[in-house]
Coordinates of C-alpha atoms and ligand atoms in Angstrom, one line a residue:
X779 CA -40.9 -123.0 -4.8
X780 CA -37.5 -124.1 -5.0
X781 CA -38.2 -127.6 -3.0
X782 CA -38.9 -130.5 -5.1
X783 CA -41.6 -132.3 -3.3
X784 CA -44.6 -130.2 -1.9
X785 CA -46.2 -131.4 1.1
X786 CA -49.9 -131.0 0.7
X787 CA -52.4 -131.7 3.3
X788 CA -55.9 -132.7 2.0
X789 CA -58.8 -132.5 4.9
X790 CA -61.6 -134.1 3.6
X791 CA -64.1 -136.6 4.8
X792 CA -65.8 -137.8 1.6
X793 CA -63.8 -140.6 0.1
X794 CA -65.2 -139.9 -3.5
X795 CA -63.9 -136.2 -3.2
X796 CA -60.7 -137.5 -2.0
X797 CA -60.4 -139.9 -4.8
X798 CA -61.2 -137.1 -7.5
X799 CA -58.6 -134.6 -6.0
X800 CA -56.0 -137.5 -6.0
X801 CA -56.6 -138.1 -9.6
X802 CA -56.3 -134.6 -10.4
X803 CA -53.1 -134.1 -8.6
X804 CA -51.6 -137.1 -10.9
X805 CA -51.6 -134.6 -13.9
X806 CA -49.4 -132.1 -12.1
X807 CA -46.1 -131.2 -13.5
X808 CA -44.8 -130.4 -9.9
X809 CA -44.1 -133.5 -7.5
X810 CA -47.0 -133.3 -4.6
X811 CA -46.8 -135.4 -1.5
X812 CA -50.5 -135.5 -0.4
X813 CA -51.5 -136.8 3.2
X814 CA -55.0 -137.1 4.3
X815 CA -56.9 -136.0 7.3
X816 CA -60.6 -136.7 7.7
X817 CA -61.2 -134.3 10.6
X818 CA -60.2 -131.0 12.0
X819 CA -58.5 -133.0 14.9
X820 CA -56.7 -135.2 12.6
X821 CA -55.6 -132.2 10.6
X822 CA -54.3 -130.5 13.7
X823 CA -52.2 -133.5 14.7
X824 CA -50.7 -133.8 11.3
X825 CA -49.5 -130.0 11.2
X826 CA -48.3 -130.3 14.7
X827 CA -46.2 -133.4 13.5
X828 CA -44.9 -131.8 10.4
X829 CA -45.6 -128.4 8.7
X830 CA -47.3 -128.7 5.4
X831 CA -46.7 -126.5 2.3
X832 CA -50.4 -126.0 1.7
X833 CA -53.5 -127.1 3.4
X834 CA -56.7 -127.9 1.2
X835 CA -59.5 -128.2 3.6
X836 CA -63.3 -129.0 3.0
X837 CA -65.5 -126.2 4.9
X838 CA -67.8 -128.7 6.6
X839 CA -66.1 -131.4 8.7
X840 CA -67.3 -133.9 11.2
X841 CA -65.9 -132.0 14.0
X842 CA -65.8 -128.6 13.1
X843 CA -65.3 -125.9 10.2
X844 CA -62.5 -125.3 7.6
X845 CA -62.1 -121.8 9.0
X846 CA -61.0 -123.0 12.4
X847 CA -58.3 -124.9 10.8
X848 CA -57.2 -121.7 9.0
X849 CA -57.0 -119.8 12.1
X850 CA -55.1 -122.8 13.8
X851 CA -52.5 -122.4 11.0
X852 CA -51.9 -118.9 11.9
X853 CA -50.6 -118.0 8.3
X854 CA -47.8 -120.4 8.7
X855 CA -48.5 -121.7 5.3
X856 CA -51.2 -121.2 2.5
X857 CA -54.7 -122.7 3.0
X858 CA -57.5 -123.3 0.6
X859 CA -61.2 -123.8 1.7
X860 CA -63.4 -126.0 -0.5
X861 CA -67.0 -126.3 0.0
X862 CA -70.1 -127.7 -1.7
X863 CA -72.5 -124.9 -0.4
X864 CA -70.7 -121.8 -1.2
X865 CA -72.1 -118.4 -0.6
X866 CA -70.4 -114.9 -0.7
X867 CA -71.0 -114.3 3.1
X868 CA -69.3 -117.5 4.1
X869 CA -66.5 -116.6 1.4
X870 CA -65.6 -113.1 3.1
X871 CA -65.4 -115.1 6.4
X872 CA -63.2 -117.6 5.1
X873 CA -60.6 -115.1 3.7
X874 CA -60.9 -113.0 6.6
X875 CA -59.9 -115.8 8.8
X876 CA -56.6 -116.0 6.6
X877 CA -57.3 -118.4 3.9
X878 CA -55.8 -117.8 0.3
X879 CA -58.7 -118.9 -1.4
X880 CA -62.4 -120.2 -1.3
X881 CA -63.4 -122.7 -4.0
X882 CA -66.7 -124.2 -4.5
X883 CA -66.7 -128.1 -5.3
X884 CA -67.5 -129.5 -8.7
X885 CA -66.1 -132.6 -10.7
X886 CA -63.9 -130.0 -12.8
X887 CA -62.7 -128.2 -9.8
X888 CA -61.5 -131.6 -8.3
X889 CA -59.5 -132.5 -11.4
X890 CA -58.1 -128.9 -11.7
X891 CA -56.9 -129.0 -7.9
X892 CA -53.3 -129.2 -8.9
X893 CA -53.5 -126.1 -10.8
X894 CA -55.3 -124.2 -8.0
X895 CA -52.8 -125.4 -5.6
X896 CA -49.7 -124.3 -7.6
X897 CA -51.3 -120.9 -8.3
X898 CA -51.9 -120.4 -4.4
X899 CA -48.3 -121.4 -3.6
X900 CA -46.9 -118.8 -6.4
X901 CA -49.0 -116.2 -4.6
X902 CA -48.0 -117.2 -1.2
X903 CA -44.3 -116.9 -2.3
X904 CA -44.9 -113.5 -3.6
X905 CA -46.4 -112.4 -0.5
X906 CA -43.3 -113.9 1.5
X907 CA -41.0 -112.3 -1.1
X908 CA -42.7 -108.9 -0.6
X909 CA -42.3 -109.0 3.2
X910 CA -38.9 -110.1 3.3
X911 CA -38.0 -107.0 0.9
X912 CA -39.9 -104.8 3.2
X913 CA -38.1 -105.8 6.2
X914 CA -34.6 -105.7 4.3
X915 CA -35.7 -102.1 3.5
X916 CA -36.6 -101.3 7.1
X917 CA -33.3 -102.4 8.3
X918 CA -31.5 -100.3 5.6
X919 CA -33.5 -97.4 6.3
X920 CA -32.8 -97.6 10.0
X921 CA -28.9 -98.0 9.4
X922 CA -29.0 -95.0 7.1
X923 CA -30.7 -92.9 9.9
X924 CA -28.0 -94.1 12.1
X925 CA -25.1 -93.0 9.8
X926 CA -26.8 -89.8 9.2
X927 CA -27.0 -89.1 13.0
X928 CA -23.5 -89.8 13.5
X929 CA -22.5 -87.7 10.6
X930 CA -24.0 -84.6 12.0
X931 CA -22.7 -85.2 15.6
X932 CA -19.2 -85.7 13.9
X933 CA -19.6 -82.4 12.4
X934 CA -20.5 -80.7 15.5
X935 CA -17.8 -82.4 17.5
X936 CA -15.3 -81.2 14.8
X937 CA -16.4 -77.5 15.3
X938 CA -15.9 -77.7 19.2
X939 CA -12.7 -79.4 19.1
X940 CA -11.3 -76.8 16.8
X941 CA -12.4 -74.0 19.2
X942 CA -11.0 -76.0 22.2
X943 CA -7.8 -76.7 20.7
X944 CA -7.2 -72.8 20.3
X945 CA -8.4 -72.2 23.8
X946 CA -6.0 -75.0 25.5
X947 CA -2.8 -74.1 23.3
X948 CA -1.8 -71.7 25.7
X949 CA -2.9 -73.6 28.8
X950 CA -0.4 -76.3 27.6
X951 CA 2.5 -73.9 27.3
X952 CA 2.0 -71.8 30.3
X953 CA 2.6 -74.3 33.0
X954 CA 6.0 -74.9 31.5
X955 CA 6.8 -71.2 31.7
X956 CA 5.2 -70.9 35.2
X957 CA 7.2 -73.9 36.4
X958 CA 10.4 -72.3 35.1
X959 CA 9.6 -69.2 36.7
X960 CA 8.8 -70.8 40.0
X961 CA 12.0 -72.6 39.9
X962 CA 13.6 -69.5 39.4
X963 CA 11.8 -68.0 42.5
X964 CA 13.0 -71.1 44.5
X965 CA 16.5 -70.5 43.8
X966 CA 16.0 -67.0 45.1
X967 CA 14.6 -68.1 48.4
X968 CA 17.1 -68.6 51.3
X969 CA 16.9 -72.2 52.8
X970 CA 15.8 -70.6 56.3
X971 CA 12.6 -69.2 54.7
X972 CA 10.8 -72.7 55.0
X973 CA 7.3 -71.4 54.6
X974 CA 8.0 -69.6 51.4
X975 CA 9.7 -72.9 50.1
X976 CA 6.8 -75.0 50.9
X977 CA 4.4 -72.5 49.3
X978 CA 6.6 -72.7 46.1
X979 CA 6.8 -76.3 46.2
X980 CA 2.9 -76.4 46.3
X981 CA 2.5 -74.2 43.2
X982 CA 4.9 -76.5 41.5
X983 CA 2.8 -79.4 42.4
X984 CA -0.5 -77.6 41.3
X985 CA 0.7 -76.3 38.2
X986 CA 1.9 -80.1 37.2
X987 CA -1.5 -81.2 38.0
X988 CA -2.9 -78.4 35.5
X989 CA -0.4 -79.7 32.9
X990 CA -1.1 -83.2 33.3
X991 CA -4.9 -82.7 32.9
X992 CA -4.4 -80.2 29.9
X993 CA -2.6 -83.2 28.3
X994 CA -5.5 -85.4 28.6
X995 CA -7.8 -82.8 27.4
X996 CA -5.6 -82.3 24.3
X997 CA -5.9 -86.1 23.8
X998 CA -9.4 -85.9 24.0
X999 CA -9.6 -83.2 21.4
X1000 CA -7.2 -85.0 19.0
X1001 CA -9.7 -88.0 19.1
X1002 CA -12.3 -85.4 18.2
X1003 CA -10.5 -84.0 15.2
X1004 CA -9.6 -87.3 14.2
X1005 CA -13.4 -88.3 14.4
X1006 CA -14.7 -85.0 12.6
X1007 CA -12.3 -85.9 9.7
X1008 CA -10.7 -82.7 9.6
X1009 CA -7.2 -84.0 9.6
X1010 CA -5.6 -84.5 6.5
X1011 CA -5.0 -88.0 5.3
X1012 CA -2.1 -89.5 3.5
X1013 CA -3.1 -92.8 1.9
X1014 CA -0.7 -95.1 0.5
X1015 CA -0.6 -98.8 -0.1
X1016 CA 0.1 -100.5 3.2
X1017 CA 0.2 -104.2 4.4
X1018 CA -2.5 -104.7 7.2
X1019 CA -0.1 -107.3 8.5
X1020 CA 2.7 -104.8 9.0
X1021 CA 0.4 -102.2 10.4
X1022 CA -0.7 -104.5 13.2
X1023 CA 2.8 -105.9 14.0
X1024 CA 3.8 -102.2 14.4
X1025 CA 0.9 -101.2 16.5
X1026 CA 1.6 -104.2 19.1
X1027 CA 5.2 -102.9 19.4
X1028 CA 3.8 -99.3 20.2
X1029 CA 4.8 -97.9 23.3
X1030 CA 1.3 -97.1 24.1
X1031 CA 0.3 -100.9 23.6
X1032 CA 3.4 -101.9 25.8
X1033 CA 1.9 -99.9 28.6
X1034 CA -1.4 -101.5 28.1
X1035 CA 0.3 -104.9 28.5
X1036 CA 2.3 -104.0 31.3
X1037 CA -0.8 -103.1 33.3
X1038 CA -2.6 -106.2 32.7
X1039 CA 0.2 -108.8 32.2
X1040 CA -2.1 -111.8 32.6
X1041 CA -4.2 -110.8 29.5
X1042 CA -2.7 -113.1 26.5
X1043 CA -2.3 -111.5 23.1
X1044 CA -2.7 -113.8 20.3
X1045 CA -2.0 -112.8 16.6
X1046 CA -2.9 -114.9 13.6
X1047 CA -2.6 -113.2 10.2
X1048 CA -3.2 -114.6 6.9
X1049 CA 0.0 -114.4 4.5
X1050 CA -0.1 -112.8 1.3
X1051 CA -2.8 -110.5 1.7
X1052 CA -3.3 -107.6 -0.6
X1053 CA -2.5 -104.1 0.1
X1054 CA -5.2 -101.4 1.4
X1055 CA -5.1 -97.7 0.8
X1056 CA -4.4 -96.5 4.4
X1057 CA -3.0 -93.5 6.4
X1058 CA -0.7 -95.1 8.8
X1059 CA -1.1 -92.4 11.7
X1060 CA -4.9 -92.7 11.7
X1061 CA -4.9 -96.6 11.2
X1062 CA -2.8 -96.7 14.4
X1063 CA -5.3 -94.8 16.0
X1064 CA -8.3 -97.2 15.1
X1065 CA -6.3 -100.3 16.3
X1066 CA -5.0 -98.6 19.7
X1067 CA -8.7 -97.6 20.6
X1068 CA -10.0 -101.0 20.0
X1069 CA -7.3 -102.6 21.7
X1070 CA -7.7 -100.4 24.8
X1071 CA -11.3 -101.1 24.9
X1072 CA -10.6 -104.8 25.0
X1073 CA -8.1 -104.4 27.7
X1074 CA -10.9 -102.1 29.5
X1075 CA -13.5 -105.0 29.1
X1076 CA -11.2 -107.6 30.9
X1077 CA -10.4 -107.4 34.6
X1078 CA -7.4 -109.2 35.2
X1079 CA -7.4 -112.2 32.8
X1080 CA -8.2 -112.9 29.2
X1081 CA -7.3 -113.1 25.9
X1082 CA -7.2 -110.7 22.8
X1083 CA -7.0 -112.1 19.5
X1084 CA -6.1 -110.2 16.4
X1085 CA -6.7 -111.8 13.1
X1086 CA -6.6 -110.8 9.5
X1087 CA -7.9 -112.3 6.5
X1088 CA -9.2 -111.8 3.1
X1089 CA -12.9 -111.8 2.1
X1090 CA -14.6 -111.8 -1.5
X1091 CA -18.1 -110.7 -0.9
X1092 CA -20.1 -111.7 -3.9
X1093 CA -23.0 -109.7 -2.7
X1094 CA -23.7 -107.0 -0.4
X1095 CA -23.9 -108.4 3.2
X1096 CA -26.2 -106.9 5.8
X1097 CA -23.8 -106.7 8.8
X1098 CA -23.9 -104.2 11.7
X1099 CA -24.0 -102.0 8.6
X1100 CA -24.4 -102.8 5.1
X1101 CA -21.2 -103.9 3.4
X1102 CA -21.1 -103.6 -0.4
X1103 CA -19.9 -106.4 -2.4
X1104 CA -16.2 -106.5 -2.9
X1105 CA -12.6 -107.9 -2.4
X1106 CA -11.8 -107.1 1.4
X1107 CA -8.9 -107.1 3.6
X1108 CA -10.5 -108.0 7.1
X1109 CA -9.3 -107.3 10.5
X1110 CA -10.7 -109.1 13.4
X1111 CA -10.1 -108.0 17.0
X1112 CA -11.7 -110.3 19.6
X1113 CA -11.8 -110.2 23.3
X1114 CA -13.4 -112.6 25.9
X1115 CA -14.2 -109.5 28.2
X1116 CA -17.5 -108.2 29.5
X1117 CA -19.1 -107.8 26.0
X1118 CA -21.7 -105.2 25.2
X1119 CA -25.2 -105.0 26.3
X1120 CA -27.5 -105.0 23.7
X1121 CA -29.1 -101.7 24.2
X1122 CA -25.7 -100.4 23.7
X1123 CA -24.8 -101.9 20.7
X1124 CA -26.6 -99.5 18.5
X1125 CA -25.2 -96.4 20.5
X1126 CA -21.7 -97.2 21.0
X1127 CA -20.4 -95.6 17.9
X1128 CA -21.9 -92.2 18.9
X1129 CA -19.4 -89.6 20.1
X1130 CA -19.4 -89.3 23.7
X1131 CA -21.3 -92.5 24.4
X1132 CA -19.5 -94.4 27.3
X1133 CA -20.4 -96.8 29.9
X1134 CA -17.3 -95.9 31.8
X1135 CA -17.9 -92.2 32.6
X1136 CA -18.7 -93.0 36.3
X1137 CA -16.1 -95.8 36.5
X1138 CA -12.5 -95.9 37.6
X1139 CA -11.6 -96.4 33.8
X1140 CA -13.4 -92.9 33.1
X1141 CA -13.6 -93.1 29.2
X1142 CA -14.7 -90.1 27.1
X1143 CA -16.7 -92.0 24.6
X1144 CA -14.6 -90.8 22.0
X1145 CA -12.7 -94.3 21.0
X1146 CA -15.3 -95.9 18.8
X1147 CA -16.5 -92.8 17.2
X1148 CA -12.9 -92.2 16.1
X1149 CA -12.9 -95.9 14.8
X1150 CA -16.0 -95.4 12.8
X1151 CA -14.9 -92.0 11.1
X1152 CA -11.4 -93.2 10.0
X1153 CA -12.8 -96.7 9.0
X1154 CA -15.4 -94.6 6.8
X1155 CA -12.6 -92.5 5.6
X1156 CA -10.7 -95.5 4.2
X1157 CA -13.9 -96.8 2.5
X1158 CA -14.3 -99.5 5.0
X1159 CA -17.1 -101.1 6.8
X1160 CA -17.4 -102.3 10.3
X1161 CA -19.1 -105.5 11.7
X1162 CA -19.6 -106.3 15.4
X1163 CA -20.5 -109.3 17.2
X1164 CA -21.0 -109.1 21.0
X1165 CA -22.5 -110.9 23.9
X1166 CA -22.4 -110.0 27.4
X1167 CA -20.4 -112.2 29.7
X1168 CA -19.0 -113.9 26.5
X1169 CA -16.8 -111.2 24.6
X1170 CA -16.7 -108.9 21.7
X1171 CA -15.3 -109.2 18.0
X1172 CA -14.8 -106.1 16.0
X1173 CA -14.4 -106.9 12.2
X1174 CA -13.0 -104.2 9.9
X1175 CA -13.4 -104.6 6.3
X1176 CA -11.2 -102.5 3.9
X1177 CA -11.1 -102.8 0.2
X1178 CA -8.3 -104.8 -1.2
X1179 CA -5.9 -102.9 -3.2
X1180 CA -4.1 -105.1 -5.2
X1181 CA -3.4 -108.8 -6.1
X1182 CA -0.3 -109.7 -4.1
X1183 CA 2.1 -111.2 -6.5
X1184 CA 2.2 -114.9 -5.6
X1185 CA 4.0 -117.9 -6.8
X1186 CA 1.6 -118.4 -9.6
X1187 CA -0.3 -115.0 -10.1
X1188 CA -1.7 -115.6 -13.6
X1189 CA -3.5 -118.6 -12.6
X1190 CA -5.3 -117.1 -9.7
X1191 CA -6.5 -113.8 -11.4
X1192 CA -7.0 -115.0 -14.7
X1193 CA -9.5 -117.7 -13.4
X1194 CA -11.4 -115.3 -11.3
X1195 CA -11.8 -112.4 -13.7
X1196 CA -14.0 -112.9 -16.9
X1197 CA -13.7 -110.4 -19.7
X1198 CA -16.4 -109.5 -22.3
X1199 CA -17.0 -107.9 -25.7
X1200 CA -19.3 -105.2 -24.7
X1201 CA -18.7 -101.5 -25.8
X1202 CA -17.8 -99.3 -22.9
X1203 CA -17.1 -95.4 -22.8
X1204 CA -14.2 -94.3 -20.6
X1205 CA -14.8 -90.7 -19.2
X1206 CA -11.9 -89.3 -17.6
X1207 CA -10.1 -85.6 -17.8
X1208 CA -6.8 -87.2 -17.1
X1209 CA -5.4 -88.7 -20.4
X1210 CA -3.0 -91.1 -18.5
X1211 CA -5.9 -92.6 -16.6
X1212 CA -8.0 -93.1 -19.9
X1213 CA -4.8 -94.6 -21.4
X1214 CA -4.5 -97.3 -18.5
X1215 CA -8.1 -98.0 -18.1
X1216 CA -8.2 -98.5 -22.2
X1217 CA -5.2 -100.8 -22.2
X1218 CA -6.4 -102.7 -19.2
X1219 CA -9.8 -103.3 -20.4
X1220 CA -9.0 -103.8 -24.0
X1221 CA -7.0 -107.0 -22.9
X1222 CA -10.1 -108.2 -21.5
X1223 CA -11.7 -108.0 -25.0
X1224 CA -14.2 -105.2 -24.4
X1225 CA -14.5 -102.3 -27.1
X1226 CA -13.4 -99.1 -25.7
X1227 CA -14.3 -95.7 -26.6
X1228 CA -13.0 -92.6 -24.8
X1229 CA -14.5 -89.1 -23.6
X1230 CA -12.2 -86.4 -22.1
X1231 CA -15.0 -84.8 -20.0
X1232 CA -18.7 -85.3 -19.1
X1233 CA -19.8 -83.0 -21.7
X1234 CA -18.1 -85.2 -24.5
X1235 CA -19.3 -88.4 -22.9
X1236 CA -23.1 -87.0 -23.0
X1237 CA -22.7 -86.1 -27.0
X1238 CA -21.2 -89.6 -27.8
X1239 CA -24.0 -91.3 -25.9
X1240 CA -26.7 -89.4 -27.6
X1241 CA -24.9 -90.0 -30.9
X1242 CA -25.0 -93.8 -30.2
X1243 CA -28.6 -94.2 -29.2
X1244 CA -29.3 -97.0 -32.0
X1245 CA -26.5 -98.8 -30.8
X1246 CA -25.8 -97.9 -27.0
X1247 CA -22.8 -98.4 -24.7
X1248 CA -23.2 -101.2 -22.4
X1249 CA -21.5 -99.4 -19.7
X1250 CA -19.7 -96.2 -18.7
X1251 CA -16.8 -96.1 -16.5
X1252 CA -16.8 -92.7 -15.1
X1253 CA -14.3 -90.5 -13.2
X1254 CA -15.9 -88.7 -10.1
X1255 CA -13.6 -85.6 -10.0
X1256 CA -13.8 -83.6 -13.3
X1257 CA -13.4 -80.0 -14.1
X1258 CA -16.8 -78.6 -15.4
X1259 CA -19.2 -81.5 -15.2
X1260 CA -18.4 -84.0 -12.1
X1261 CA -19.2 -87.6 -12.2
X1262 CA -22.4 -87.4 -10.4
X1263 CA -23.7 -84.8 -12.8
X1264 CA -22.8 -86.7 -15.5
X1265 CA -24.3 -89.8 -14.2
X1266 CA -27.7 -88.0 -13.7
X1267 CA -27.5 -87.0 -17.4
X1268 CA -26.7 -90.3 -18.5
X1269 CA -29.5 -91.8 -16.6
X1270 CA -31.9 -89.3 -18.4
X1271 CA -30.7 -90.4 -21.9
X1272 CA -31.0 -94.0 -20.9
X1273 CA -31.4 -95.8 -17.5
X1274 CA -30.4 -99.1 -19.3
X1275 CA -26.6 -97.9 -19.5
X1276 CA -24.9 -99.3 -16.6
X1277 CA -22.3 -96.8 -14.7
X1278 CA -19.1 -97.4 -12.7
X1279 CA -17.9 -94.5 -10.9
X1280 CA -14.2 -94.3 -10.1
X1281 CA -12.2 -91.8 -7.8
X1282 CA -9.1 -91.7 -5.7
X1283 CA -11.1 -90.7 -2.7
X1284 CA -14.8 -91.1 -2.2
X1285 CA -16.0 -89.0 1.0
X1286 CA -18.3 -91.0 3.3
X1287 CA -21.2 -88.6 2.0
X1288 CA -20.4 -89.7 -1.3
X1289 CA -20.7 -93.5 -0.6
X1290 CA -24.0 -93.0 0.9
X1291 CA -25.5 -91.3 -2.0
X1292 CA -24.1 -94.4 -4.2
X1293 CA -26.0 -96.8 -1.7
X1294 CA -29.1 -94.8 -1.9
X1295 CA -28.9 -94.5 -5.8
X1296 CA -27.6 -98.1 -6.2
X1297 CA -24.4 -96.8 -8.0
X1298 CA -21.4 -99.0 -8.3
X1299 CA -18.1 -97.5 -7.5
X1300 CA -14.3 -98.4 -7.5
X1301 CA -11.5 -96.8 -5.5
X1302 CA -8.4 -95.5 -7.6
X1303 CA -5.7 -96.6 -7.7
X1304 CA -7.0 -100.0 -9.2
X1305 CA -5.2 -103.0 -10.7
X1306 CA -5.9 -104.5 -13.9
X1307 CA -7.7 -107.2 -12.2
X1308 CA -9.7 -105.2 -9.9
X1309 CA -10.9 -102.8 -12.4
X1310 CA -11.9 -105.7 -14.7
X1311 CA -13.7 -107.6 -11.8
X1312 CA -15.5 -104.3 -11.1
X1313 CA -16.6 -103.7 -14.8
X1314 CA -17.7 -107.4 -15.1
X1315 CA -19.8 -106.9 -12.1
X1316 CA -21.4 -103.9 -13.2
X1317 CA -22.4 -105.3 -16.4
X1318 CA -23.8 -108.3 -14.9
X1319 CA -25.8 -105.8 -12.7
X1320 CA -24.3 -106.8 -9.4
X1321 CA -22.7 -104.1 -6.9
X1322 CA -19.1 -103.5 -8.0
Ligands
ATP630 N1 -14.5 -104.6 23.4 C1 -15.4 -104.1 24.3 N2 -15.9 -104.8 25.2 C2 -17.0 -104.4 26.0 N3 -17.7 -103.1 25.8 C3 -17.0 -102.3 24.9 C4 -16.0 -102.6 24.0 N4 -15.7 -101.8 23.1 C5 -16.6 -100.7 23.5 N5 -17.4 -101.2 24.5 C6 -18.6 -100.4 24.8 O1 -18.6 -99.3 24.1 C7 -18.7 -98.0 24.8 C8 -18.0 -96.8 23.7 O2 -16.8 -97.3 23.7 P1 -15.7 -96.0 23.3 O3 -14.2 -96.6 23.0 O4 -16.2 -95.1 22.1 O5 -15.7 -95.1 24.5 P2 -15.0 -95.3 25.8 O6 -14.1 -96.5 25.8 O7 -16.0 -95.4 27.0 O8 -14.0 -94.0 26.0 P3 -12.6 -93.5 25.3 O9 -12.7 -94.5 24.6 O10 -13.2 -92.3 24.7 O11 -11.7 -93.5 26.4 C9 -17.8 -98.3 26.0 O12 -17.9 -97.3 27.0 C10 -18.2 -99.6 26.4 O13 -19.2 -99.8 27.1
MG631 MG1 -12.6 -96.5 24.2

């Protein structure tokens, strides 16, 4: 128990017994604050007033039996029943009612009461911890299932988009050709032939409609393709603030504002944020899809706020999805629009899920699935808060790439990152990468050994079974034996060796495997500080 004083309620009508228990409690190393109730009714009143940490109750009381009290407590705290006339049948009944223990009175037992109470409190804490762990596991499993469902829907959507793209290609081109032909025809028709003129003009109008709708269909397909992650990414270190500034100057965004001029747009961006590895085109799509949803959610008036900030997560954080511990740049897009219904919160990222299908706005339901896919490809995470009638906040977490050099960079970084003297094996098939990592980690005091591939790494680990490496820094993409395979081999030699996997790109599937296996990982390119931070965290058994 973390609490300093333990509130104990003793329910007992025999003053001699109370006296003995109180004497026993004095020899406890823990600080107990004992209150006394002489009857069931008094005990109930006392519990209602303030919840005790533990109840010790006599079985036979003037106005009822102790198990009645146990039932009343309804497992909100642990209770122990003491009795002078014990028998096995009674014991079973009492335990069934929910008591943690059942003890027969004796002078020794009274004096030993503090041990009994301490033991029961420990057992109770264990039960609570186990329950909490089970609940967390259930939440995680549900989130994982949701991720898997989205993954397969994404693959399917990608396949369809690819086919549709091929089908729609000619449909985009042909209207232009037909329109030219129609115009040519129109020029041939003499002015007097008004019937024919009208017909040609109708053809032109209909073809324009086809052209317009084809363009819309192609926009949907672009979203689909982006979502299925078939598009190629060009990641480069970019400033989130710059990306946002250019997104709100974009013609598409300007059109949104023009249509709803009474919606205020506010930006509040933190200075000196580190860069993130981003693909600009994809990123703009993420922002646009979130902006348009916010505009849709507000009728005429309202406010959209776009914030950026930095977040250091010391521990994994169970948000809308589990977010690994790490150093992040966070973008928040808030609106005070309609909000999202609770029952839609878990489904809104699914492709084709839309509440706008029937309405004037007519959405395809792809916007948020595109956001989700692209954020995942950036190794990012999403958190959502929404309340019907109040509004919505989307928070996007992107791994910070680099310490932005500030006025006093040495102070801020050196203070944060601790080094160590542990021995670390670096495994990478690129000599340049080995060189950089070795230089960086040596500066933090670590003992470095190198291996140029998975096989060599395994050999070195086997040779050093007496004096094993504390950690292995493992590149993911290697020629013959890749990072994961090497990881499994290392685990089979010794599960005590910590492993940190690094790579320039982690596919979302990969990250899921890391999650499941509890593997730490770090995205390249890394700075000296971010590498040292991740190494220290891995060595200390925290998630990098
Ligand atoms: N900011 C928001 N406020 C209120 N509801 C939202 C917001 N963002 C998303 N939603 C809800 O989530 C649903 C899914 O959003 P999503 O962007 O995926 O599809 P859509 O906007 O309906 O269609 P599309 O984006 O393809 O045009 C929306 O239909 C809406 O119900
Ligand atoms: Mg949308």
